[in-house]
Amino acid sequence: MLRDTYYRPLKDLRISVTDRCNFRCTYCMPLEEYEWLAKSEILSFEEITRLARLFVRLGVEKIRLTGGEPLVRRDLEKLVSNLSSIDGLQDLCLTTNGFLLADKVAALKAAGLRRINVSLDSLDPDKFRRIRKRGDLAKVLEGLFAAKRHGLHPIKINAVIERGVNDDEILDLVAFSREHGFAIRFIEYMDVGNANNWQSDKMVSKKEILETITARFPLRKIGREKGSAPSVDYQCLDGTGDMGVIASVTEPFCSTCTRARLTADGKLVTCLFAQQGYDLKKLIRNGATDAELLEVISAIWLKRTDRYSEERLAALHSPTGYDPKSHQKIEMISLGG
């Protein structure tokens, strides 16, 4: 098994299929104008599938498709079909903002997709619009319920909680997920990319989130799936409600991180907060063999030393504090979640 310098195995691959998005979420891409990648720079489905097969040979068990917004990529179900047929791949998931989901879920399910994550930060239409800047809540909810009708399971809701923005909706989101049989994952507001003007006082901690939930819905701790998932999971004591918290800021999980990322333009990135990636597309288009690609990917992972979230927490607790602008990162819209 391939392991990095901290003995972390390579088990998960997140593939961004496009940098384009139909929303402009304030915590991810608060930019009205953005220089999109030229279509010729984006990996083809054949190139993505080839790399995915190689990553699986190196130990990857789970692939998640991201963006941008992955559903704006035309004929995405063809890629899902390609990936779902890879021998040795145990899990294929898609993360989406849900706006186009109702129209596409049938084709995705037929192609082999079995589960999905939908980003949903508010159940209030006006607040939803302020956070997302585009789109409307009704279309996202339509997508959620269409996924349920087509039998995708589990369906997980991802909610980034920001103080003064949607922290008053934590219980509403829990109640909604319980009522309709969705799992929900609350995410601490993070300094992803460089453009979201992150401030630590806008971050609602895992501790606060759990205190809010348990005041109404007593919980029992389940833990991290397979010991390495980003979310620490919980279940309501009455047996209804699957929820978790991803606490990258206050409880870093760098020591168990098994995730690599592939950008839409073919760069291998070894941390969500990385400053740069390694260009695999150039190797592919210059005629690299599978053996050569395997050697390059292996060498990159073996030298991996990323532990950004642990370093950020130490800086936050230091006398000098933490300056998010001191570390230039790849923008979330380019990297994917």
Coordinates of C-alpha atoms in Angstrom, one line a residue:
M1 CA 0.0 0.0 0.0
L2 CA 1.3 3.5 -1.0
R3 CA 1.9 5.6 2.1
D4 CA 3.3 9.2 2.5
T5 CA 5.9 10.5 5.0
Y6 CA 3.4 10.3 7.8
Y7 CA 2.4 6.8 6.9
R8 CA -1.0 7.9 5.5
P9 CA -2.3 5.6 2.7
L10 CA -3.8 6.9 -0.6
K11 CA -7.4 5.7 -0.4
D12 CA -9.6 8.5 -1.7
L13 CA -9.6 10.6 -4.9
R14 CA -11.6 13.7 -5.5
I15 CA -11.9 14.6 -9.1
S16 CA -13.0 18.0 -10.3
V17 CA -14.7 17.6 -13.7
T18 CA -15.0 21.4 -14.3
D19 CA -14.1 24.7 -12.8
R20 CA -17.4 26.2 -13.9
C21 CA -20.2 26.8 -11.5
N22 CA -23.7 28.3 -11.7
F23 CA -23.5 29.7 -8.2
R24 CA -21.2 32.1 -6.5
C25 CA -21.2 30.9 -2.9
T26 CA -19.7 33.5 -0.5
Y27 CA -17.6 30.9 1.3
C28 CA -16.2 29.3 -1.9
M29 CA -16.1 31.7 -4.8
P30 CA -17.2 35.2 -3.9
L31 CA -16.3 36.5 -7.3
E32 CA -18.6 37.7 -10.0
E33 CA -15.8 37.5 -12.6
Y34 CA -13.4 34.7 -12.9
E35 CA -11.0 33.6 -15.6
W36 CA -12.4 30.1 -16.6
L37 CA -10.2 27.4 -18.0
A38 CA -10.2 27.0 -21.7
K39 CA -12.1 23.8 -22.7
S40 CA -9.0 22.4 -24.3
E41 CA -7.3 22.5 -20.9
I42 CA -9.9 20.4 -19.1
L43 CA -9.3 16.7 -18.9
S44 CA -11.5 14.6 -21.2
F45 CA -13.6 11.8 -19.8
E46 CA -11.1 9.3 -21.3
E47 CA -8.2 11.0 -19.6
I48 CA -10.0 11.1 -16.3
T49 CA -10.9 7.4 -16.5
R50 CA -7.4 6.5 -17.4
L51 CA -6.0 8.3 -14.3
A52 CA -8.8 7.0 -12.1
R53 CA -7.8 3.4 -13.1
L54 CA -4.2 4.1 -12.2
F55 CA -5.1 5.6 -8.8
V56 CA -7.2 2.5 -8.0
R57 CA -4.2 0.4 -8.8
L58 CA -2.3 2.4 -6.2
G59 CA -4.9 1.8 -3.5
V60 CA -7.7 4.3 -4.1
E61 CA -11.0 2.8 -3.0
K62 CA -13.3 5.8 -3.2
I63 CA -13.8 8.5 -5.9
R64 CA -15.9 11.6 -5.4
L65 CA -16.8 13.8 -8.4
T66 CA -16.7 17.5 -7.7
G67 CA -16.4 20.9 -9.5
G68 CA -17.0 23.8 -9.7
E69 CA -20.5 22.3 -10.1
P70 CA -20.0 18.9 -11.7
L71 CA -23.5 18.8 -13.2
V72 CA -22.7 21.6 -15.6
R73 CA -20.3 19.3 -17.4
R74 CA -22.2 17.9 -20.4
D75 CA -22.9 14.2 -20.5
L76 CA -21.5 13.6 -17.0
E77 CA -23.3 10.3 -16.9
K78 CA -20.9 8.9 -19.4
L79 CA -18.0 9.5 -17.0
V80 CA -20.0 8.0 -14.2
S81 CA -20.5 4.9 -16.3
N82 CA -16.8 4.7 -17.1
L83 CA -15.8 5.0 -13.4
S84 CA -18.4 2.8 -12.0
S85 CA -17.0 -0.1 -14.0
I86 CA -13.5 0.2 -12.7
D87 CA -12.4 -3.1 -11.0
G88 CA -11.5 -2.5 -7.4
L89 CA -13.3 0.8 -6.9
Q90 CA -15.6 0.4 -3.9
D91 CA -17.4 3.7 -3.8
L92 CA -18.4 6.4 -6.3
C93 CA -20.0 9.6 -5.1
L94 CA -21.0 13.0 -6.4
T95 CA -21.1 16.4 -4.6
T96 CA -23.4 18.9 -6.2
N97 CA -25.2 22.1 -5.4
G98 CA -28.4 20.3 -6.5
F99 CA -29.7 23.0 -8.9
L100 CA -29.6 20.8 -12.0
L101 CA -30.0 17.5 -10.1
A102 CA -33.7 16.9 -10.8
D103 CA -33.1 16.8 -14.5
K104 CA -30.0 14.6 -14.4
V105 CA -30.5 12.2 -11.5
A106 CA -32.2 9.4 -13.6
A107 CA -29.3 9.3 -16.1
L108 CA -26.8 9.3 -13.3
K109 CA -28.5 6.5 -11.4
A110 CA -28.7 4.4 -14.6
A111 CA -25.0 5.0 -15.2
G112 CA -24.1 3.6 -11.8
L113 CA -24.2 6.4 -9.3
R114 CA -25.5 5.2 -6.0
R115 CA -25.1 8.0 -3.6
I116 CA -24.8 11.8 -3.5
N117 CA -23.9 14.8 -1.4
V118 CA -25.9 18.0 -1.9
S119 CA -24.7 21.4 -0.6
L120 CA -27.5 23.2 1.3
D121 CA -26.7 25.9 3.7
S122 CA -30.1 27.4 4.3
L123 CA -33.8 26.6 4.1
D124 CA -34.8 30.2 3.9
P125 CA -35.2 31.3 0.2
D126 CA -33.9 34.9 0.8
K127 CA -30.9 33.7 2.9
F128 CA -30.2 31.0 0.4
R129 CA -30.0 33.6 -2.3
R130 CA -27.7 35.8 -0.2
I131 CA -25.3 33.0 0.4
R132 CA -25.4 31.5 -3.1
K133 CA -25.9 34.8 -5.0
R134 CA -27.6 32.9 -7.8
G135 CA -30.2 30.2 -8.3
D136 CA -33.2 29.4 -6.0
L137 CA -33.8 27.1 -3.1
A138 CA -36.9 25.4 -4.7
K139 CA -34.8 23.9 -7.5
V140 CA -32.3 22.5 -5.0
L141 CA -35.0 20.9 -2.9
E142 CA -36.6 19.5 -6.1
G143 CA -33.2 17.9 -6.8
L144 CA -32.9 16.4 -3.3
F145 CA -36.3 14.8 -3.5
A146 CA -35.8 13.6 -7.0
A147 CA -32.6 11.8 -5.8
K148 CA -34.6 10.2 -3.1
R149 CA -37.3 9.0 -5.5
H150 CA -34.7 7.4 -7.7
G151 CA -33.3 5.5 -4.8
L152 CA -29.9 7.1 -4.3
H153 CA -28.7 6.3 -0.8
P154 CA -27.4 7.7 1.4
I155 CA -28.2 11.3 0.4
K156 CA -26.1 13.6 2.5
I157 CA -26.6 17.4 3.0
N158 CA -23.5 19.5 3.4
A159 CA -24.0 22.7 5.3
V160 CA -21.2 25.3 5.9
I161 CA -22.1 27.2 9.1
E162 CA -21.0 30.8 9.3
R163 CA -21.6 33.0 12.3
G164 CA -24.2 35.7 11.7
V165 CA -25.1 34.1 8.4
N166 CA -26.9 30.8 9.0
D167 CA -25.9 29.6 12.5
D168 CA -29.5 30.3 13.5
E169 CA -30.6 27.5 11.1
I170 CA -28.7 24.5 12.6
L171 CA -31.8 23.0 14.3
D172 CA -34.0 23.7 11.3
L173 CA -31.5 21.8 9.1
V174 CA -31.4 18.9 11.5
A175 CA -35.2 18.7 11.7
F176 CA -35.4 18.8 7.9
S177 CA -32.9 16.0 7.4
R178 CA -34.6 13.9 10.1
E179 CA -38.1 14.4 8.6
H180 CA -37.0 13.4 5.1
G181 CA -34.4 10.7 5.8
F182 CA -31.4 12.6 4.7
A183 CA -28.0 12.5 6.5
I184 CA -26.5 15.9 7.2
R185 CA -22.9 17.1 7.7
F186 CA -22.2 20.5 9.2
I187 CA -18.9 22.0 8.1
E188 CA -16.8 24.6 10.0
Y189 CA -16.3 27.7 7.9
M190 CA -12.7 27.4 6.5
D191 CA -10.2 29.6 4.8
V192 CA -10.4 27.8 1.5
G193 CA -8.8 29.6 -1.4
N194 CA -7.8 33.2 -1.1
A195 CA -11.0 35.2 -2.0
N196 CA -13.5 34.4 0.8
N197 CA -11.9 36.9 3.3
W198 CA -12.0 34.3 6.1
Q199 CA -12.0 35.5 9.7
S200 CA -11.8 33.1 12.6
D201 CA -14.6 34.9 14.5
K202 CA -17.0 34.0 11.8
M203 CA -16.3 30.3 12.3
V204 CA -18.8 28.3 14.4
S205 CA -16.9 25.5 16.1
K206 CA -17.9 21.9 16.2
K207 CA -18.4 22.3 19.9
E208 CA -20.9 25.0 19.4
I209 CA -22.7 23.2 16.7
L210 CA -23.0 20.1 18.8
E211 CA -24.2 22.1 21.9
T212 CA -26.9 23.6 19.7
I213 CA -28.1 20.2 18.4
T214 CA -27.9 18.3 21.7
A215 CA -30.0 20.9 23.5
R216 CA -32.9 19.6 21.4
F217 CA -31.8 16.3 19.9
P218 CA -29.6 14.2 22.3
L219 CA -26.9 12.4 20.4
R220 CA -24.6 9.4 20.6
K221 CA -21.2 9.5 18.9
I222 CA -20.5 7.1 16.1
G223 CA -17.0 8.3 15.1
R224 CA -15.2 8.6 11.8
E225 CA -16.2 6.1 9.1
K226 CA -13.2 3.7 8.6
G227 CA -11.3 5.9 11.0
S228 CA -10.3 8.4 8.3
A229 CA -13.4 10.2 7.1
P230 CA -13.5 14.0 7.5
S231 CA -16.7 13.9 9.4
V232 CA -17.2 12.8 13.0
D233 CA -20.6 11.2 12.9
Y234 CA -23.4 11.1 15.4
Q235 CA -26.9 9.6 15.7
C236 CA -29.9 10.9 17.6
L237 CA -30.7 8.8 20.6
D238 CA -34.2 8.2 19.3
G239 CA -32.7 6.4 16.2
T240 CA -33.8 9.0 13.7
G241 CA -31.2 11.3 12.3
D242 CA -27.7 10.7 10.9
M243 CA -25.5 13.7 11.3
G244 CA -21.9 14.7 11.5
V245 CA -19.5 17.6 11.8
I246 CA -16.4 18.3 9.7
A247 CA -14.1 20.3 12.0
S248 CA -11.1 21.1 9.9
V249 CA -10.4 24.2 11.9
T250 CA -10.9 23.2 15.6
E251 CA -10.2 19.5 15.3
P252 CA -7.8 18.9 12.4
F253 CA -7.7 15.4 10.9
C254 CA -4.5 15.8 8.9
S255 CA -3.0 12.7 10.6
T256 CA -5.6 10.4 9.1
C257 CA -6.1 12.2 5.7
T258 CA -6.1 9.8 2.9
R259 CA -7.3 12.1 0.1
A260 CA -5.8 13.2 -3.1
R261 CA -7.4 15.7 -5.5
L262 CA -7.3 15.9 -9.3
T263 CA -8.2 19.4 -10.7
A264 CA -10.2 19.9 -13.8
D265 CA -7.1 20.7 -15.8
G266 CA -5.3 17.6 -14.6
K267 CA -3.2 18.7 -11.6
L268 CA -2.6 16.3 -8.7
V269 CA -3.1 18.1 -5.4
T270 CA -2.3 16.5 -2.1
C271 CA -4.1 18.9 0.3
L272 CA -7.3 21.1 0.2
F273 CA -5.1 24.0 1.2
A274 CA -2.2 23.4 -1.2
Q275 CA -0.4 26.2 -3.0
Q276 CA 0.2 24.2 -6.2
G277 CA -0.4 20.9 -7.9
Y278 CA 1.5 18.5 -10.1
D279 CA 0.7 18.5 -13.8
L280 CA -0.4 15.0 -14.9
K281 CA -2.2 16.3 -17.9
K282 CA 1.0 17.4 -19.5
L283 CA 2.5 14.0 -19.0
I284 CA -0.6 12.3 -20.5
R285 CA -0.6 14.6 -23.6
N286 CA 3.1 14.1 -24.1
G287 CA 2.6 10.4 -24.4
A288 CA 3.5 9.1 -20.9
T289 CA 2.9 5.4 -20.4
D290 CA 0.8 4.0 -17.6
A291 CA 4.0 2.8 -15.9
E292 CA 5.5 6.3 -16.1
L293 CA 2.3 7.9 -14.7
L294 CA 2.2 5.3 -11.8
E295 CA 5.8 6.1 -11.0
V296 CA 5.2 9.9 -10.9
I297 CA 2.0 9.6 -8.8
S298 CA 3.7 7.3 -6.4
A299 CA 6.7 9.6 -6.0
I300 CA 4.4 12.6 -5.3
W301 CA 2.4 10.7 -2.6
L302 CA 5.5 9.2 -1.0
K303 CA 7.0 12.7 -0.5
R304 CA 3.7 14.1 0.8
T305 CA 4.1 16.1 4.1
D306 CA 0.8 18.2 4.2
R307 CA -0.6 19.0 7.6
Y308 CA -2.0 22.5 6.9
S309 CA -4.9 22.4 9.3
E310 CA -2.8 21.3 12.2
E311 CA -0.4 24.2 11.4
R312 CA -3.3 26.6 11.2
L313 CA -4.6 25.5 14.6
A314 CA -1.2 26.0 16.2
A315 CA -1.0 29.5 14.6
L316 CA -4.4 30.4 15.9
H317 CA -3.3 29.6 19.4
S318 CA 0.0 31.3 19.1
P319 CA 0.8 34.8 20.4
T320 CA 1.1 36.2 16.8
G321 CA -2.1 34.6 15.6
Y322 CA -3.0 33.3 12.1
D323 CA -3.1 35.3 8.9
P324 CA -4.9 33.4 6.2
K325 CA -3.5 35.6 3.5
S326 CA 0.1 34.6 4.4
H327 CA -0.5 31.3 2.6
Q328 CA -1.6 31.6 -1.0
K329 CA -3.8 28.6 -1.9
I330 CA -5.5 27.2 -5.0
E331 CA -9.0 28.6 -5.3
M332 CA -11.8 26.3 -4.3
I333 CA -13.5 26.8 -7.7
S334 CA -10.4 25.3 -9.3
L335 CA -9.6 22.6 -6.8
G336 CA -13.0 21.1 -5.9
G337 CA -14.1 20.1 -2.4

